[in-house]
PDB file of C-alpha atoms in Angstrom:
ATOM      1  CA  UNK U   1     170.473-153.342 -37.876  1.00  0.00           C
ATOM      2  CA  UNK U   2     170.459-155.969 -35.237  1.00  0.00           C
ATOM      3  CA  UNK U   3     173.639-157.854 -33.368  1.00  0.00           C
ATOM      4  CA  UNK U   4     175.131-159.217 -30.266  1.00  0.00           C
ATOM      5  CA  UNK U   5     177.971-159.853 -28.179  1.00  0.00           C
ATOM      6  CA  UNK U   6     179.378-161.498 -25.008  1.00  0.00           C
ATOM      7  CA  UNK U   7     179.481-159.042 -22.000  1.00  0.00           C
ATOM      8  CA  UNK U   8     180.752-162.491 -19.812  1.00  0.00           C
ATOM      9  CA  UNK U   9     180.807-166.162 -19.455  1.00  0.00           C
ATOM     10  CA  UNK U  10     176.697-165.822 -18.560  1.00  0.00           C
ATOM     11  CA  UNK U  11     175.379-162.119 -20.334  1.00  0.00           C
ATOM     12  CA  UNK U  12     175.074-161.130 -23.895  1.00  0.00           C
ATOM     13  CA  UNK U  13     174.326-157.662 -24.455  1.00  0.00           C
ATOM     14  CA  UNK U  14     172.289-156.946 -28.320  1.00  0.00           C
ATOM     15  CA  UNK U  15     170.957-154.250 -30.068  1.00  0.00           C
ATOM     16  CA  UNK U  16     168.876-153.261 -32.764  1.00  0.00           C
ATOM     17  CA  UNK U  17     167.504-150.348 -34.802  1.00  0.00           C
ATOM     18  CA  UNK U  18     165.221-150.995 -38.087  1.00  0.00           C
ATOM     19  CA  UNK U  19     163.431-147.767 -40.534  1.00  0.00           C
ATOM     20  CA  UNK U  20     160.258-149.286 -41.962  1.00  0.00           C
ATOM     21  CA  UNK U  21     157.919-147.124 -44.556  1.00  0.00           C
ATOM     22  CA  UNK U  22     154.343-148.133 -45.082  1.00  0.00           C
ATOM     23  CA  UNK U  23     152.613-146.591 -47.660  1.00  0.00           C
ATOM     24  CA  UNK U  24     149.217-145.145 -47.680  1.00  0.00           C
ATOM     25  CA  UNK U  25     146.597-147.370 -47.241  1.00  0.00           C
ATOM     26  CA  UNK U  26     143.978-144.914 -48.978  1.00  0.00           C
ATOM     27  CA  UNK U  27     143.366-141.815 -49.772  1.00  0.00           C
ATOM     28  CA  UNK U  28     145.993-141.256 -52.208  1.00  0.00           C
ATOM     29  CA  UNK U  29     144.482-142.454 -55.512  1.00  0.00           C
ATOM     30  CA  UNK U  30     143.588-139.434 -57.896  1.00  0.00           C
ATOM     31  CA  UNK U  31     139.791-139.596 -58.959  1.00  0.00           C
ATOM     32  CA  UNK U  32     139.954-137.574 -62.149  1.00  0.00           C
ATOM     33  CA  UNK U  33     135.540-137.589 -61.521  1.00  0.00           C
ATOM     34  CA  UNK U  34     136.199-135.929 -57.791  1.00  0.00           C
ATOM     35  CA  UNK U  35     138.423-133.613 -59.323  1.00  0.00           C
ATOM     36  CA  UNK U  36     135.677-132.683 -62.275  1.00  0.00           C
ATOM     37  CA  UNK U  37     132.553-131.937 -59.367  1.00  0.00           C
ATOM     38  CA  UNK U  38     135.178-130.130 -57.255  1.00  0.00           C
ATOM     39  CA  UNK U  39     133.096-127.482 -56.823  1.00  0.00           C
ATOM     40  CA  UNK U  40     130.325-130.103 -54.957  1.00  0.00           C
ATOM     41  CA  UNK U  41     132.923-132.214 -53.343  1.00  0.00           C
ATOM     42  CA  UNK U  42     133.779-131.531 -50.092  1.00  0.00           C
ATOM     43  CA  UNK U  43     137.325-134.218 -49.576  1.00  0.00           C
ATOM     44  CA  UNK U  44     139.366-135.221 -51.928  1.00  0.00           C
ATOM     45  CA  UNK U  45     142.582-137.866 -52.104  1.00  0.00           C
ATOM     46  CA  UNK U  46     145.899-136.190 -51.605  1.00  0.00           C
ATOM     47  CA  UNK U  47     148.064-138.565 -54.481  1.00  0.00           C
ATOM     48  CA  UNK U  48     151.231-136.811 -53.427  1.00  0.00           C
ATOM     49  CA  UNK U  49     150.803-138.542 -50.066  1.00  0.00           C
ATOM     50  CA  UNK U  50     154.089-139.625 -48.614  1.00  0.00           C
ATOM     51  CA  UNK U  51     154.885-143.370 -47.439  1.00  0.00           C
ATOM     52  CA  UNK U  52     154.761-143.374 -43.755  1.00  0.00           C
ATOM     53  CA  UNK U  53     158.001-144.036 -41.857  1.00  0.00           C
ATOM     54  CA  UNK U  54     158.762-146.273 -39.040  1.00  0.00           C
ATOM     55  CA  UNK U  55     161.966-146.052 -36.619  1.00  0.00           C
ATOM     56  CA  UNK U  56     162.280-148.825 -33.586  1.00  0.00           C
ATOM     57  CA  UNK U  57     165.877-148.816 -32.049  1.00  0.00           C
ATOM     58  CA  UNK U  58     166.095-152.240 -28.624  1.00  0.00           C
ATOM     59  CA  UNK U  59     168.371-152.395 -25.734  1.00  0.00           C
ATOM     60  CA  UNK U  60     168.662-155.611 -24.477  1.00  0.00           C
ATOM     61  CA  UNK U  61     170.583-157.111 -22.055  1.00  0.00           C
ATOM     62  CA  UNK U  62     170.424-161.127 -20.884  1.00  0.00           C
ATOM     63  CA  UNK U  63     171.902-162.590 -17.962  1.00  0.00           C
ATOM     64  CA  UNK U  64     171.918-166.550 -17.682  1.00  0.00           C
ATOM     65  CA  UNK U  65     172.071-167.706 -13.516  1.00  0.00           C
ATOM     66  CA  UNK U  66     172.251-171.168 -13.652  1.00  0.00           C
ATOM     67  CA  UNK U  67     172.052-174.048 -16.811  1.00  0.00           C
ATOM     68  CA  UNK U  68     167.554-173.346 -16.803  1.00  0.00           C
ATOM     69  CA  UNK U  69     167.197-170.191 -14.804  1.00  0.00           C
ATOM     70  CA  UNK U  70     167.840-166.906 -17.011  1.00  0.00           C
ATOM     71  CA  UNK U  71     166.656-162.955 -16.376  1.00  0.00           C
ATOM     72  CA  UNK U  72     165.975-160.220 -19.092  1.00  0.00           C
ATOM     73  CA  UNK U  73     165.692-156.391 -19.854  1.00  0.00           C
ATOM     74  CA  UNK U  74     165.224-154.357 -22.237  1.00  0.00           C
ATOM     75  CA  UNK U  75     164.055-151.235 -23.618  1.00  0.00           C
ATOM     76  CA  UNK U  76     162.683-149.653 -26.870  1.00  0.00           C
ATOM     77  CA  UNK U  77     161.388-146.725 -28.299  1.00  0.00           C
ATOM     78  CA  UNK U  78     159.059-146.631 -31.992  1.00  0.00           C
ATOM     79  CA  UNK U  79     158.405-143.276 -33.435  1.00  0.00           C
ATOM     80  CA  UNK U  80     155.800-143.395 -36.638  1.00  0.00           C
ATOM     81  CA  UNK U  81     156.332-140.074 -38.775  1.00  0.00           C
ATOM     82  CA  UNK U  82     154.047-139.149 -41.366  1.00  0.00           C
ATOM     83  CA  UNK U  83     150.959-140.091 -40.159  1.00  0.00           C
ATOM     84  CA  UNK U  84     148.163-139.369 -42.527  1.00  0.00           C
ATOM     85  CA  UNK U  85     145.501-136.861 -41.247  1.00  0.00           C
ATOM     86  CA  UNK U  86     142.796-134.538 -42.668  1.00  0.00           C
ATOM     87  CA  UNK U  87     142.885-131.398 -43.450  1.00  0.00           C
ATOM     88  CA  UNK U  88     141.776-128.169 -44.435  1.00  0.00           C
ATOM     89  CA  UNK U  89     142.068-125.606 -47.311  1.00  0.00           C
ATOM     90  CA  UNK U  90     140.297-122.530 -47.255  1.00  0.00           C
ATOM     91  CA  UNK U  91     139.298-119.604 -50.157  1.00  0.00           C
ATOM     92  CA  UNK U  92     140.480-122.074 -52.971  1.00  0.00           C
ATOM     93  CA  UNK U  93     139.069-122.661 -56.661  1.00  0.00           C
ATOM     94  CA  UNK U  94     136.430-123.367 -57.541  1.00  0.00           C
ATOM     95  CA  UNK U  95     135.812-125.056 -54.093  1.00  0.00           C
ATOM     96  CA  UNK U  96     136.255-122.504 -51.267  1.00  0.00           C
ATOM     97  CA  UNK U  97     136.286-125.099 -48.790  1.00  0.00           C
ATOM     98  CA  UNK U  98     136.902-128.454 -49.106  1.00  0.00           C
ATOM     99  CA  UNK U  99     139.365-131.188 -47.533  1.00  0.00           C
ATOM    100  CA  UNK U 100     142.150-133.348 -47.914  1.00  0.00           C
ATOM    101  CA  UNK U 101     144.659-135.373 -46.037  1.00  0.00           C
ATOM    102  CA  UNK U 102     148.023-134.568 -45.885  1.00  0.00           C
ATOM    103  CA  UNK U 103     151.382-136.174 -43.382  1.00  0.00           C
ATOM    104  CA  UNK U 104     151.198-134.112 -40.920  1.00  0.00           C
ATOM    105  CA  UNK U 105     150.785-136.177 -37.692  1.00  0.00           C
ATOM    106  CA  UNK U 106     153.128-138.743 -35.637  1.00  0.00           C
ATOM    107  CA  UNK U 107     153.006-141.032 -32.870  1.00  0.00           C
ATOM    108  CA  UNK U 108     156.133-142.934 -30.146  1.00  0.00           C
ATOM    109  CA  UNK U 109     155.890-145.001 -28.287  1.00  0.00           C
ATOM    110  CA  UNK U 110     158.253-146.121 -25.219  1.00  0.00           C
ATOM    111  CA  UNK U 111     159.049-148.769 -22.901  1.00  0.00           C
ATOM    112  CA  UNK U 112     160.455-151.092 -20.751  1.00  0.00           C
ATOM    113  CA  UNK U 113     160.392-155.318 -20.822  1.00  0.00           C
ATOM    114  CA  UNK U 114     161.688-157.791 -17.824  1.00  0.00           C
ATOM    115  CA  UNK U 115     161.817-161.247 -18.585  1.00  0.00           C
ATOM    116  CA  UNK U 116     162.445-164.340 -17.000  1.00  0.00           C
ATOM    117  CA  UNK U 117     162.661-167.910 -18.159  1.00  0.00           C
ATOM    118  CA  UNK U 118     162.701-171.452 -17.085  1.00  0.00           C
ATOM    119  CA  UNK U 119     164.222-173.302 -20.014  1.00  0.00           C
ATOM    120  CA  UNK U 120     163.087-176.624 -19.305  1.00  0.00           C
ATOM    121  CA  UNK U 121     163.632-178.838 -16.548  1.00  0.00           C
ATOM    122  CA  UNK U 122     161.871-182.195 -15.550  1.00  0.00           C
ATOM    123  CA  UNK U 123     158.232-181.462 -16.695  1.00  0.00           C
ATOM    124  CA  UNK U 124     157.856-177.857 -17.023  1.00  0.00           C
ATOM    125  CA  UNK U 125     158.207-174.197 -19.031  1.00  0.00           C
ATOM    126  CA  UNK U 126     157.639-170.996 -17.706  1.00  0.00           C
ATOM    127  CA  UNK U 127     157.819-167.685 -19.644  1.00  0.00           C
ATOM    128  CA  UNK U 128     157.609-164.949 -17.359  1.00  0.00           C
ATOM    129  CA  UNK U 129     157.725-161.011 -18.422  1.00  0.00           C
ATOM    130  CA  UNK U 130     156.263-157.337 -17.741  1.00  0.00           C
ATOM    131  CA  UNK U 131     156.269-154.667 -19.678  1.00  0.00           C
ATOM    132  CA  UNK U 132     155.011-151.001 -18.722  1.00  0.00           C
ATOM    133  CA  UNK U 133     154.963-148.699 -22.665  1.00  0.00           C
ATOM    134  CA  UNK U 134     153.512-144.983 -23.367  1.00  0.00           C
ATOM    135  CA  UNK U 135     151.955-144.105 -26.390  1.00  0.00           C
ATOM    136  CA  UNK U 136     150.994-140.975 -27.099  1.00  0.00           C
ATOM    137  CA  UNK U 137     150.647-138.854 -30.501  1.00  0.00           C
ATOM    138  CA  UNK U 138     149.242-136.374 -32.265  1.00  0.00           C
ATOM    139  CA  UNK U 139     147.040-138.506 -34.551  1.00  0.00           C
ATOM    140  CA  UNK U 140     143.345-138.178 -33.922  1.00  0.00           C
ATOM    141  CA  UNK U 141     140.720-139.703 -35.397  1.00  0.00           C
ATOM    142  CA  UNK U 142     139.156-137.802 -39.029  1.00  0.00           C
ATOM    143  CA  UNK U 143     135.790-137.014 -37.599  1.00  0.00           C
ATOM    144  CA  UNK U 144     137.529-135.515 -34.089  1.00  0.00           C
ATOM    145  CA  UNK U 145     139.893-133.439 -36.621  1.00  0.00           C
ATOM    146  CA  UNK U 146     137.223-132.778 -38.646  1.00  0.00           C
ATOM    147  CA  UNK U 147     134.940-131.673 -35.556  1.00  0.00           C
ATOM    148  CA  UNK U 148     138.296-129.318 -34.446  1.00  0.00           C
ATOM    149  CA  UNK U 149     138.596-127.724 -37.791  1.00  0.00           C
ATOM    150  CA  UNK U 150     134.659-126.360 -37.766  1.00  0.00           C
ATOM    151  CA  UNK U 151     135.803-124.616 -34.532  1.00  0.00           C
ATOM    152  CA  UNK U 152     138.661-122.917 -36.092  1.00  0.00           C
ATOM    153  CA  UNK U 153     141.304-125.403 -34.693  1.00  0.00           C
ATOM    154  CA  UNK U 154     142.743-125.710 -37.987  1.00  0.00           C
ATOM    155  CA  UNK U 155     146.243-126.172 -36.753  1.00  0.00           C
ATOM    156  CA  UNK U 156     145.629-127.409 -33.501  1.00  0.00           C
ATOM    157  CA  UNK U 157     148.561-130.130 -32.195  1.00  0.00           C
ATOM    158  CA  UNK U 158     149.001-131.712 -28.382  1.00  0.00           C
ATOM    159  CA  UNK U 159     150.452-134.817 -27.770  1.00  0.00           C
ATOM    160  CA  UNK U 160     147.813-137.596 -26.184  1.00  0.00           C
ATOM    161  CA  UNK U 161     147.363-141.361 -25.293  1.00  0.00           C
ATOM    162  CA  UNK U 162     146.960-143.241 -28.279  1.00  0.00           C
ATOM    163  CA  UNK U 163     144.798-146.506 -28.287  1.00  0.00           C
ATOM    164  CA  UNK U 164     147.916-148.510 -28.285  1.00  0.00           C
ATOM    165  CA  UNK U 165     148.767-146.443 -24.257  1.00  0.00           C
ATOM    166  CA  UNK U 166     148.418-149.943 -22.857  1.00  0.00           C
ATOM    167  CA  UNK U 167     150.237-149.160 -19.789  1.00  0.00           C
ATOM    168  CA  UNK U 168     151.262-152.318 -17.766  1.00  0.00           C
ATOM    169  CA  UNK U 169     150.959-155.580 -18.908  1.00  0.00           C
ATOM    170  CA  UNK U 170     151.937-158.610 -16.895  1.00  0.00           C
ATOM    171  CA  UNK U 171     151.984-162.163 -18.940  1.00  0.00           C
ATOM    172  CA  UNK U 172     152.979-165.623 -17.450  1.00  0.00           C
ATOM    173  CA  UNK U 173     153.254-168.880 -19.944  1.00  0.00           C
ATOM    174  CA  UNK U 174     153.273-171.680 -17.963  1.00  0.00           C
ATOM    175  CA  UNK U 175     154.083-175.331 -19.672  1.00  0.00           C
ATOM    176  CA  UNK U 176     153.500-179.205 -18.483  1.00  0.00           C
ATOM    177  CA  UNK U 177     154.515-181.714 -20.626  1.00  0.00           C
ATOM    178  CA  UNK U 178     155.985-185.154 -20.844  1.00  0.00           C
ATOM    179  CA  UNK U 179     157.910-185.969 -23.049  1.00  0.00           C
ATOM    180  CA  UNK U 180     158.261-189.537 -24.881  1.00  0.00           C
ATOM    181  CA  UNK U 181     160.672-192.691 -24.846  1.00  0.00           C
ATOM    182  CA  UNK U 182     163.190-192.260 -22.299  1.00  0.00           C
ATOM    183  CA  UNK U 183     162.559-189.315 -20.852  1.00  0.00           C
ATOM    184  CA  UNK U 184     159.398-190.450 -19.581  1.00  0.00           C
ATOM    185  CA  UNK U 185     158.836-190.073 -16.212  1.00  0.00           C
ATOM    186  CA  UNK U 186     155.267-189.783 -15.661  1.00  0.00           C
ATOM    187  CA  UNK U 187     152.300-191.909 -14.812  1.00  0.00           C
ATOM    188  CA  UNK U 188     152.870-196.080 -15.812  1.00  0.00           C
ATOM    189  CA  UNK U 189     150.568-199.024 -15.718  1.00  0.00           C
ATOM    190  CA  UNK U 190     151.385-202.963 -15.846  1.00  0.00           C
ATOM    191  CA  UNK U 191     149.390-204.895 -18.187  1.00  0.00           C
ATOM    192  CA  UNK U 192     149.968-209.329 -19.077  1.00  0.00           C
ATOM    193  CA  UNK U 193     149.743-209.492 -22.899  1.00  0.00           C
ATOM    194  CA  UNK U 194     150.609-212.575 -25.039  1.00  0.00           C
ATOM    195  CA  UNK U 195     153.165-212.306 -27.707  1.00  0.00           C
ATOM    196  CA  UNK U 196     151.418-212.493 -31.014  1.00  0.00           C
ATOM    197  CA  UNK U 197     153.952-215.209 -32.482  1.00  0.00           C
ATOM    198  CA  UNK U 198     155.461-217.146 -29.498  1.00  0.00           C
ATOM    199  CA  UNK U 199     151.803-217.147 -27.667  1.00  0.00           C
ATOM    200  CA  UNK U 200     153.732-216.999 -24.502  1.00  0.00           C
ATOM    201  CA  UNK U 201     152.701-214.437 -21.927  1.00  0.00           C
ATOM    202  CA  UNK U 202     154.945-211.384 -20.695  1.00  0.00           C
ATOM    203  CA  UNK U 203     154.556-207.923 -19.282  1.00  0.00           C
ATOM    204  CA  UNK U 204     153.548-204.954 -21.013  1.00  0.00           C
ATOM    205  CA  UNK U 205     154.316-201.177 -19.202  1.00  0.00           C
ATOM    206  CA  UNK U 206     152.030-198.491 -20.706  1.00  0.00           C
ATOM    207  CA  UNK U 207     153.214-194.746 -20.404  1.00  0.00           C
ATOM    208  CA  UNK U 208     149.804-193.515 -19.662  1.00  0.00           C
ATOM    209  CA  UNK U 209     150.673-189.333 -20.344  1.00  0.00           C
ATOM    210  CA  UNK U 210     153.487-190.168 -23.017  1.00  0.00           C
ATOM    211  CA  UNK U 211     153.608-186.531 -25.432  1.00  0.00           C
ATOM    212  CA  UNK U 212     150.585-184.977 -23.479  1.00  0.00           C
ATOM    213  CA  UNK U 213     151.538-181.332 -22.404  1.00  0.00           C
ATOM    214  CA  UNK U 214     149.123-178.860 -20.843  1.00  0.00           C
ATOM    215  CA  UNK U 215     150.066-175.049 -22.126  1.00  0.00           C
ATOM    216  CA  UNK U 216     148.546-171.914 -20.507  1.00  0.00           C
ATOM    217  CA  UNK U 217     148.542-168.926 -20.471  1.00  0.00           C
ATOM    218  CA  UNK U 218     147.989-165.936 -18.715  1.00  0.00           C
ATOM    219  CA  UNK U 219     147.443-162.064 -19.931  1.00  0.00           C
ATOM    220  CA  UNK U 220     146.596-159.179 -17.441  1.00  0.00           C
ATOM    221  CA  UNK U 221     146.697-155.985 -19.275  1.00  0.00           C
ATOM    222  CA  UNK U 222     146.510-152.159 -17.849  1.00  0.00           C
ATOM    223  CA  UNK U 223     143.053-150.035 -19.084  1.00  0.00           C
ATOM    224  CA  UNK U 224     143.766-148.604 -22.766  1.00  0.00           C
ATOM    225  CA  UNK U 225     142.446-144.696 -23.076  1.00  0.00           C
ATOM    226  CA  UNK U 226     139.105-143.234 -24.568  1.00  0.00           C
ATOM    227  CA  UNK U 227     137.762-140.169 -24.324  1.00  0.00           C
ATOM    228  CA  UNK U 228     134.286-140.170 -22.115  1.00  0.00           C
ATOM    229  CA  UNK U 229     131.950-138.471 -22.724  1.00  0.00           C
ATOM    230  CA  UNK U 230     128.777-136.455 -20.356  1.00  0.00           C
ATOM    231  CA  UNK U 231     126.167-139.426 -20.729  1.00  0.00           C
ATOM    232  CA  UNK U 232     124.809-141.945 -24.027  1.00  0.00           C
ATOM    233  CA  UNK U 233     122.900-139.141 -25.146  1.00  0.00           C
ATOM    234  CA  UNK U 234     125.337-136.103 -24.942  1.00  0.00           C
ATOM    235  CA  UNK U 235     128.466-136.150 -26.514  1.00  0.00           C
ATOM    236  CA  UNK U 236     130.276-133.376 -24.389  1.00  0.00           C
ATOM    237  CA  UNK U 237     133.732-134.409 -23.166  1.00  0.00           C
ATOM    238  CA  UNK U 238     134.344-135.082 -19.641  1.00  0.00           C
ATOM    239  CA  UNK U 239     137.984-134.564 -19.261  1.00  0.00           C
ATOM    240  CA  UNK U 240     140.109-134.760 -22.017  1.00  0.00           C
ATOM    241  CA  UNK U 241     140.447-136.509 -25.541  1.00  0.00           C
ATOM    242  CA  UNK U 242     141.187-139.693 -24.298  1.00  0.00           C
ATOM    243  CA  UNK U 243     142.012-138.704 -20.726  1.00  0.00           C
ATOM    244  CA  UNK U 244     139.612-141.967 -19.320  1.00  0.00           C
ATOM    245  CA  UNK U 245     141.070-145.464 -19.145  1.00  0.00           C
ATOM    246  CA  UNK U 246     138.769-148.842 -19.217  1.00  0.00           C
ATOM    247  CA  UNK U 247     139.267-151.582 -16.540  1.00  0.00           C
ATOM    248  CA  UNK U 248     142.104-154.182 -16.321  1.00  0.00           C
ATOM    249  CA  UNK U 249     141.675-156.833 -18.643  1.00  0.00           C
ATOM    250  CA  UNK U 250     142.034-160.959 -17.595  1.00  0.00           C
ATOM    251  CA  UNK U 251     142.743-163.006 -20.620  1.00  0.00           C
ATOM    252  CA  UNK U 252     143.673-167.068 -20.366  1.00  0.00           C
ATOM    253  CA  UNK U 253     144.695-169.764 -22.736  1.00  0.00           C
ATOM    254  CA  UNK U 254     144.768-173.005 -22.331  1.00  0.00           C
ATOM    255  CA  UNK U 255     145.441-175.363 -24.590  1.00  0.00           C
ATOM    256  CA  UNK U 256     145.509-179.599 -23.737  1.00  0.00           C
ATOM    257  CA  UNK U 257     147.953-181.665 -25.872  1.00  0.00           C
ATOM    258  CA  UNK U 258     148.919-185.152 -26.914  1.00  0.00           C
ATOM    259  CA  UNK U 259     150.664-186.757 -30.173  1.00  0.00           C
ATOM    260  CA  UNK U 260     149.560-189.959 -30.940  1.00  0.00           C
ATOM    261  CA  UNK U 261     152.645-192.096 -33.261  1.00  0.00           C
ATOM    262  CA  UNK U 262     151.187-193.541 -36.432  1.00  0.00           C
ATOM    263  CA  UNK U 263     153.295-196.727 -38.269  1.00  0.00           C
ATOM    264  CA  UNK U 264     153.697-196.421 -42.008  1.00  0.00           C
ATOM    265  CA  UNK U 265     155.697-198.815 -43.191  1.00  0.00           C
ATOM    266  CA  UNK U 266     158.747-199.429 -41.224  1.00  0.00           C
ATOM    267  CA  UNK U 267     158.817-195.746 -40.128  1.00  0.00           C
ATOM    268  CA  UNK U 268     156.775-193.725 -36.921  1.00  0.00           C
ATOM    269  CA  UNK U 269     155.773-190.282 -37.077  1.00  0.00           C
ATOM    270  CA  UNK U 270     153.415-188.390 -35.492  1.00  0.00           C
TER     271      UNK U 270
END
C-alpha cells in the first residue's frame, strides 16, 4: 500500500506499507534417506519451515525550494520475522542428539534519509543524500550457533549488529551534459564546406560536444560490523559478537558517454 498527497503548493507527503513473504532457500526438503539413516546423521532438514515475513514501513516529506531545487526526508523501518536458524533436539529417538532448522530469529532495520535534488539546470544535475541506519537482529551464522549450543547455550538470544548495519552513508551523483539540437550550448567550431549539389562554399557550425555527458557517482560508507578475533591463529573473541567495525569505504564511479546519430532511410536514430 502506498499513497502520497500534497500538503502545500510546493510540498508533498508520502507513506508506504508492504508485507513480503520469502520462502526458505534451503533446508526444507524432506529426504527419505536422511530419515532412514537418522541415527548416523547429525543434521536433517525441516519440511515444516515457514516463509520469512518482511514488513516495510516508510514515511516521507518532500519540499520544492524553487523550480529546480528540492529537498526530502524519509524515515523507514523494516522488520524480518521467522528467520531460519539451526536448533538442537536432545533426547530424541533414534538419534539422541541431532540438529535441524526452525523459524526462530528476527532482524530489524530502521533509519533516516535526507536528500537534495537539483533537477536539470542548464548542463548540471545533482542528487545528494545521507542515510543514517541501524540494523540489528538475533541471527547468527549456523556455525556460530552450533558452537553456542555445544557450550550449553541452546536458547540464547541476543540483539547484535548484523552485517547490513551500515551506520552512515553519503552518496553524491553529479551529471554534466550537453544536449543536442537547439538546446546545445557547448563549444563550437566553424568550417568551410562545399555544397555537393550547387558546388558553392558555405559555413558549417560543428557542435563538438553535442549529446556528450559525464556522470560521476561518489559514495562514502562507514564500516560494517565484524567479530574481532584475538589473532589469526587464536579464534577467541575480543569484545562482543559483531562488536568491531571495519574502516570506512569510499567508492567512485565515472561514466563518459556520447550519442552519435545514425541515419536510416529518412529517419535519424541514436
